PDB file of C-alpha atoms in Angstrom:
ATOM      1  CA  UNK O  83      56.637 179.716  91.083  1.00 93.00           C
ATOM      2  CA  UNK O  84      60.466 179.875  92.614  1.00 96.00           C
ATOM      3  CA  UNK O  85      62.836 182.128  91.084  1.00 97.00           C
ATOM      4  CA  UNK O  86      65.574 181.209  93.437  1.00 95.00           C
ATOM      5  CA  UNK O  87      65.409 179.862  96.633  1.00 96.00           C
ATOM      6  CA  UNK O  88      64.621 183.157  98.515  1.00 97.00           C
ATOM      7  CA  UNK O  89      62.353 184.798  95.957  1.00 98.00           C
ATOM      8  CA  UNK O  90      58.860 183.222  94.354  1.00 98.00           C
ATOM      9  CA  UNK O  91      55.864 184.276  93.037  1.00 98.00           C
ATOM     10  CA  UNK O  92      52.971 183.147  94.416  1.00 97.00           C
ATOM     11  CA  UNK O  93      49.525 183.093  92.509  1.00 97.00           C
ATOM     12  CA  UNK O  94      47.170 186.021  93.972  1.00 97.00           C
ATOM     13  CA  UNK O  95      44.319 184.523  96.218  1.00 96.00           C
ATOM     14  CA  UNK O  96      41.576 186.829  97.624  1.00 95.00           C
ATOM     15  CA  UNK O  97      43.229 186.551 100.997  1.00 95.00           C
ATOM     16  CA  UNK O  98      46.521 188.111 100.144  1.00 95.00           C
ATOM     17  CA  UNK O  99      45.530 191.151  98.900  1.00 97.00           C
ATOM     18  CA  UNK O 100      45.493 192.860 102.629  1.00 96.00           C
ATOM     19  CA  UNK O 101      49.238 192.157 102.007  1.00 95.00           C
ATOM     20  CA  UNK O 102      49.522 194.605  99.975  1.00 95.00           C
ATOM     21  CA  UNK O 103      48.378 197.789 101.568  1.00 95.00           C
ATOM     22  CA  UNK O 104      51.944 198.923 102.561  1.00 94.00           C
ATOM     23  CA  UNK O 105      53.005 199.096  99.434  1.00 94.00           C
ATOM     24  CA  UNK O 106      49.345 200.920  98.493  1.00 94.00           C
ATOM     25  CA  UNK O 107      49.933 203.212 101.098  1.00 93.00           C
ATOM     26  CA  UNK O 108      53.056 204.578  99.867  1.00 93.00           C
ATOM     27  CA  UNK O 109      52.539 207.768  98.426  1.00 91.00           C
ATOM     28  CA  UNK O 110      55.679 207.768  95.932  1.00 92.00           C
ATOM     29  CA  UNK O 111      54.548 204.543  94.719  1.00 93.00           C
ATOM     30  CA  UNK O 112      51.386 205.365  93.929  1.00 92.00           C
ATOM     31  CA  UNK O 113      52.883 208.812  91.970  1.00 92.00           C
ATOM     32  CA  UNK O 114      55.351 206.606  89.737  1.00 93.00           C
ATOM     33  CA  UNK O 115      52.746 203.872  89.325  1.00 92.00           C
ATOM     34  CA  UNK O 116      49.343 205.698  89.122  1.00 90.00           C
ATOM     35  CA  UNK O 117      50.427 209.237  88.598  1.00 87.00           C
ATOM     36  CA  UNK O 118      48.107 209.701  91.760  1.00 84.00           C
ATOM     37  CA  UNK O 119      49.848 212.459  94.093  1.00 80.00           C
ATOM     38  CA  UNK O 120      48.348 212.446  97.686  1.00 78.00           C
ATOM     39  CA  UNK O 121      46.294 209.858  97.924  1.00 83.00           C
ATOM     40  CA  UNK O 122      46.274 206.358  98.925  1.00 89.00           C
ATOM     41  CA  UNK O 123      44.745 202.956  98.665  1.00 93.00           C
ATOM     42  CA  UNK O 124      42.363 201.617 100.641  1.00 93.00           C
ATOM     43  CA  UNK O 125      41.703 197.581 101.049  1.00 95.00           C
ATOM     44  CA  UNK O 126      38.361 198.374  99.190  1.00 96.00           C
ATOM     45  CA  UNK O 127      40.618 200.101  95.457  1.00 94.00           C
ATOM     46  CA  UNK O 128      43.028 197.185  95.843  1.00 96.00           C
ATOM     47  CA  UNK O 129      40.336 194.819  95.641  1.00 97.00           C
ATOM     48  CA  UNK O 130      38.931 196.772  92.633  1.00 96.00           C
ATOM     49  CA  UNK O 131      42.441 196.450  91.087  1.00 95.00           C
ATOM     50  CA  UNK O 132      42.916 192.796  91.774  1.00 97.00           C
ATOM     51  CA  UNK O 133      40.041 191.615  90.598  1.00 97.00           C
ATOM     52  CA  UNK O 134      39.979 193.763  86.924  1.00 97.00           C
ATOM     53  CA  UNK O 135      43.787 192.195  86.647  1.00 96.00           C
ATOM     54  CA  UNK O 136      42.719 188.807  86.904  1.00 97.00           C
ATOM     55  CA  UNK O 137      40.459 189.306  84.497  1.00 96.00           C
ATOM     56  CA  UNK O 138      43.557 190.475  82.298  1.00 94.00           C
ATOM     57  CA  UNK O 139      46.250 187.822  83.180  1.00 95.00           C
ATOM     58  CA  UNK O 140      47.594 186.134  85.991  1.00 96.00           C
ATOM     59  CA  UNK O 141      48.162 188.495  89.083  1.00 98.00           C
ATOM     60  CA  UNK O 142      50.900 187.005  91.492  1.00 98.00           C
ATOM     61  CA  UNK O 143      52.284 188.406  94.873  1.00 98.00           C
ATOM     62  CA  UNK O 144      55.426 188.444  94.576  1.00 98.00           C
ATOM     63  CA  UNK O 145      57.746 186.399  98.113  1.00 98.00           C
ATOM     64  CA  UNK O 146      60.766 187.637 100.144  1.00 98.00           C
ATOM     65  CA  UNK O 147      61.896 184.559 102.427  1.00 97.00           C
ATOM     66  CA  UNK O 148      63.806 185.927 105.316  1.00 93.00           C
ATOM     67  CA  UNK O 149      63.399 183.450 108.266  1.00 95.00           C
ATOM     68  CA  UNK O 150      59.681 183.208 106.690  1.00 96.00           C
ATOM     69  CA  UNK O 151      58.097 184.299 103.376  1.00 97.00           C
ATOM     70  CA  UNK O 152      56.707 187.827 103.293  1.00 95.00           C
ATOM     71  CA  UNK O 153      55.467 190.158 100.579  1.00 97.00           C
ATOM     72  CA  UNK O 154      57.024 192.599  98.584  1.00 97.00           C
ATOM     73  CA  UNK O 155      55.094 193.488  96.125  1.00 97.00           C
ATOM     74  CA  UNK O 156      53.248 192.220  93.120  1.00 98.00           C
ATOM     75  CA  UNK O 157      53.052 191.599  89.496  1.00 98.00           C
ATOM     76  CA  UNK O 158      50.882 190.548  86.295  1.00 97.00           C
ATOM     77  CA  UNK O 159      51.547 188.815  83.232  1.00 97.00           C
ATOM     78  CA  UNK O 160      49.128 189.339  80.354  1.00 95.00           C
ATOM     79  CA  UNK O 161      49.829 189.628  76.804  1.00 94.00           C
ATOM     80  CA  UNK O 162      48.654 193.451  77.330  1.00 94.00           C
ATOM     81  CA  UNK O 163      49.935 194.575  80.571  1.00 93.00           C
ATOM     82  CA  UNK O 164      52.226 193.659  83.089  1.00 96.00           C
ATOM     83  CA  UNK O 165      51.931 195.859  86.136  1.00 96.00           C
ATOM     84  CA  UNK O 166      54.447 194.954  89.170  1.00 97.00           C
ATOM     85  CA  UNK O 167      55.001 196.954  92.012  1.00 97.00           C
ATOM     86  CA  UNK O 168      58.018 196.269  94.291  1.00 97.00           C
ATOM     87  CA  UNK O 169      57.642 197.375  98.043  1.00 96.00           C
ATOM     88  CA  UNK O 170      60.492 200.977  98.223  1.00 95.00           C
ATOM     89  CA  UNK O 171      62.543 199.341 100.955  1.00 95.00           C
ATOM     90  CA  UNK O 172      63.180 196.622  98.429  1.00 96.00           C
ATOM     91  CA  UNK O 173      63.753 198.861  95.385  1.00 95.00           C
ATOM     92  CA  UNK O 174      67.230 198.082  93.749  1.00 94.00           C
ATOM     93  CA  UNK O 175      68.287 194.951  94.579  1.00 96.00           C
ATOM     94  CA  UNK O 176      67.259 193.416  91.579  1.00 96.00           C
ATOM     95  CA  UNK O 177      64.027 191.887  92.533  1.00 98.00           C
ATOM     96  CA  UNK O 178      61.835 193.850  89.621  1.00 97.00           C
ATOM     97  CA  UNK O 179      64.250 192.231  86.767  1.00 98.00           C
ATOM     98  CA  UNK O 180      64.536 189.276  88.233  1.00 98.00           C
ATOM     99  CA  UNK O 181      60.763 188.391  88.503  1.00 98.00           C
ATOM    100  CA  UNK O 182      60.023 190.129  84.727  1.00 98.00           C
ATOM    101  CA  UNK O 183      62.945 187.968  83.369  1.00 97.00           C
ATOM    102  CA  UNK O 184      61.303 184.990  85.014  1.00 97.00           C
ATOM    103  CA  UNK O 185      57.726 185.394  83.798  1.00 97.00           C
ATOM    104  CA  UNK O 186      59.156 186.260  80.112  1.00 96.00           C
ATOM    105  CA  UNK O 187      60.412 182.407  80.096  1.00 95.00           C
ATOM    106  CA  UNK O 188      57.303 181.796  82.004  1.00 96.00           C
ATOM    107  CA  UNK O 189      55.230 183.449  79.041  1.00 95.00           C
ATOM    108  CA  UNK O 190      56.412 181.155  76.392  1.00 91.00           C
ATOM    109  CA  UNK O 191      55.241 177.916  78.227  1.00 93.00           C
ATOM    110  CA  UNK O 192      51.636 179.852  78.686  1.00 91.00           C
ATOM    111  CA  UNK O 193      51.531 179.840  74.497  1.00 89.00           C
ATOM    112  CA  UNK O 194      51.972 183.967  75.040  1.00 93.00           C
ATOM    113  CA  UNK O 195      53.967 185.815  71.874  1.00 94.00           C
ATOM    114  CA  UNK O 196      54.407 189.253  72.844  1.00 96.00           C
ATOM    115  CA  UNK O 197      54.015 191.230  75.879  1.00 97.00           C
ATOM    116  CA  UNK O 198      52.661 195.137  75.911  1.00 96.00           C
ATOM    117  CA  UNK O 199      52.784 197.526  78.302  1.00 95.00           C
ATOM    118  CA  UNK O 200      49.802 199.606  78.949  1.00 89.00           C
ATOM    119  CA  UNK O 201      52.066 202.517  79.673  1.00 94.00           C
ATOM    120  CA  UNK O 202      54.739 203.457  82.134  1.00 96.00           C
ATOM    121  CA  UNK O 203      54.814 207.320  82.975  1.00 96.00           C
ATOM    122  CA  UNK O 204      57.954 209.336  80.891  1.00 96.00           C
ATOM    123  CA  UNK O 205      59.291 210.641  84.754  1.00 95.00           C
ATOM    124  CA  UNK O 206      59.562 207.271  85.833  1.00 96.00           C
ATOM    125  CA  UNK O 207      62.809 206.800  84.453  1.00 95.00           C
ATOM    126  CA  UNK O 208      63.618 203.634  87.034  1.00 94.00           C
ATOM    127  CA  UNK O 209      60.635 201.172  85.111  1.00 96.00           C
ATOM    128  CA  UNK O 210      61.609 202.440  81.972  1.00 97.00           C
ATOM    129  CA  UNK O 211      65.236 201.301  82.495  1.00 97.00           C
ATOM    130  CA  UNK O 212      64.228 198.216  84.055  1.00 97.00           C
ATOM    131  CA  UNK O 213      61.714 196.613  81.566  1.00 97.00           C
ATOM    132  CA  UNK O 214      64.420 198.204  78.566  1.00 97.00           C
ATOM    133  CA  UNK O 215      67.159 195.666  80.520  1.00 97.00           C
ATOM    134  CA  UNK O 216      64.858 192.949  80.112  1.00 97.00           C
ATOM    135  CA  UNK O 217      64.322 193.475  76.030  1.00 97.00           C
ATOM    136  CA  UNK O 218      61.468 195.357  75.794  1.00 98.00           C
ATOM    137  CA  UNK O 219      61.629 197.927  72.776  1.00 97.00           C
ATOM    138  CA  UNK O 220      59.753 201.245  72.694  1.00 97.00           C
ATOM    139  CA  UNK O 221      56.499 201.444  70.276  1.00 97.00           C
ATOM    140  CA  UNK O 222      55.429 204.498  71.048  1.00 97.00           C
ATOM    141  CA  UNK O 223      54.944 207.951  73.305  1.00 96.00           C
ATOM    142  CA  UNK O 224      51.898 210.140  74.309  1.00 96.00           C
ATOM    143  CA  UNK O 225      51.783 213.341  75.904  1.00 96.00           C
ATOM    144  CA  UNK O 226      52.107 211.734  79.540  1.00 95.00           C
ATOM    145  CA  UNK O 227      53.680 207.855  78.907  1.00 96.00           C
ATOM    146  CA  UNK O 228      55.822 205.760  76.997  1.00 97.00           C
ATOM    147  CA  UNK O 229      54.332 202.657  75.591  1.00 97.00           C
ATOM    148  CA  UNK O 230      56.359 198.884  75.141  1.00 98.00           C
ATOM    149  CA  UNK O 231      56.856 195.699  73.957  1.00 97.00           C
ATOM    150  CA  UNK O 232      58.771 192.421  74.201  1.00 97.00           C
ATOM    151  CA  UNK O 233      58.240 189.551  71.890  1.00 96.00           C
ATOM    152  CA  UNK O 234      58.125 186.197  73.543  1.00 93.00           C
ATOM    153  CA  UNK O 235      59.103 184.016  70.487  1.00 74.00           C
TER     154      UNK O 235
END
């Protein structure tokens, strides 16, 4: 799937998911994402996580091409989570919005309504900004997260 001529999603295949250990490896990733502070992931937890979002939704690596196409990070679109993790030395350049904003339009081809988020932690202040920019609406808060939604049609 091409967003634009330099950034594309491609769909998740076994194979790619030893491309995303860098971004697994990052500790403040993994605190904003998973809440998880001091630990990493290992190639054996990202296969875990792959393979329970596929049974979700479509899981995609998401494609930087500079001179070649390398990853960045990666996403999901299911009607009850979408997950996407952008590499930190990519972080704000608009990459996040622009993939979310693609797979929105995307959604409504795929016969999907509305879009939930399982739950983005209340310090992480960046995803809540960025998925509120692309018209999802609060529903509700917990103790530890902040809960959302975006209808599709």
């Amino acid at each position: 799937l091409n967003i634009t001529e330099t950034l594309r999603l491609k769909p998740m295949e076994t194979t790619d998911y030893k491309e995303a250990i860098p971004w697994y490896k990052n500790k403040k990733i993994l605190w904003y994402s998973e809440n998880l502070s001091g630990g990493t992931y290992d190639l054996e937890t990202i296969t875990r996580m792959y393979d329970y979002l596929k049974t979700k939704g479509f899981v995609y690596i998401i494609e930087l091409y500079r001179n070649t196409w390398h990853a960045i990070g990666d996403v999901t679109l299911s009607e009850t989570c979408m997950p996407i993790v952008i590499n930190e030395p990519y972080w704000g350049r608009g990459y996040g919005k622009r993939v979310i904003r693609y797979l929105l339009e995307y959604a409504s081809t795929l016969q999907i309504s509305v879009v939930k988020l399982s739950g983005i932690y209340l310090y992480n202040n960046r995803s809540i900004a960025l998925f509120k920019s692309c018209g999802f609406e609060e529903t509700h808060r917990d103790d530890c997260k902040v809960y959302m939604r975006r209808k599709i049609r």
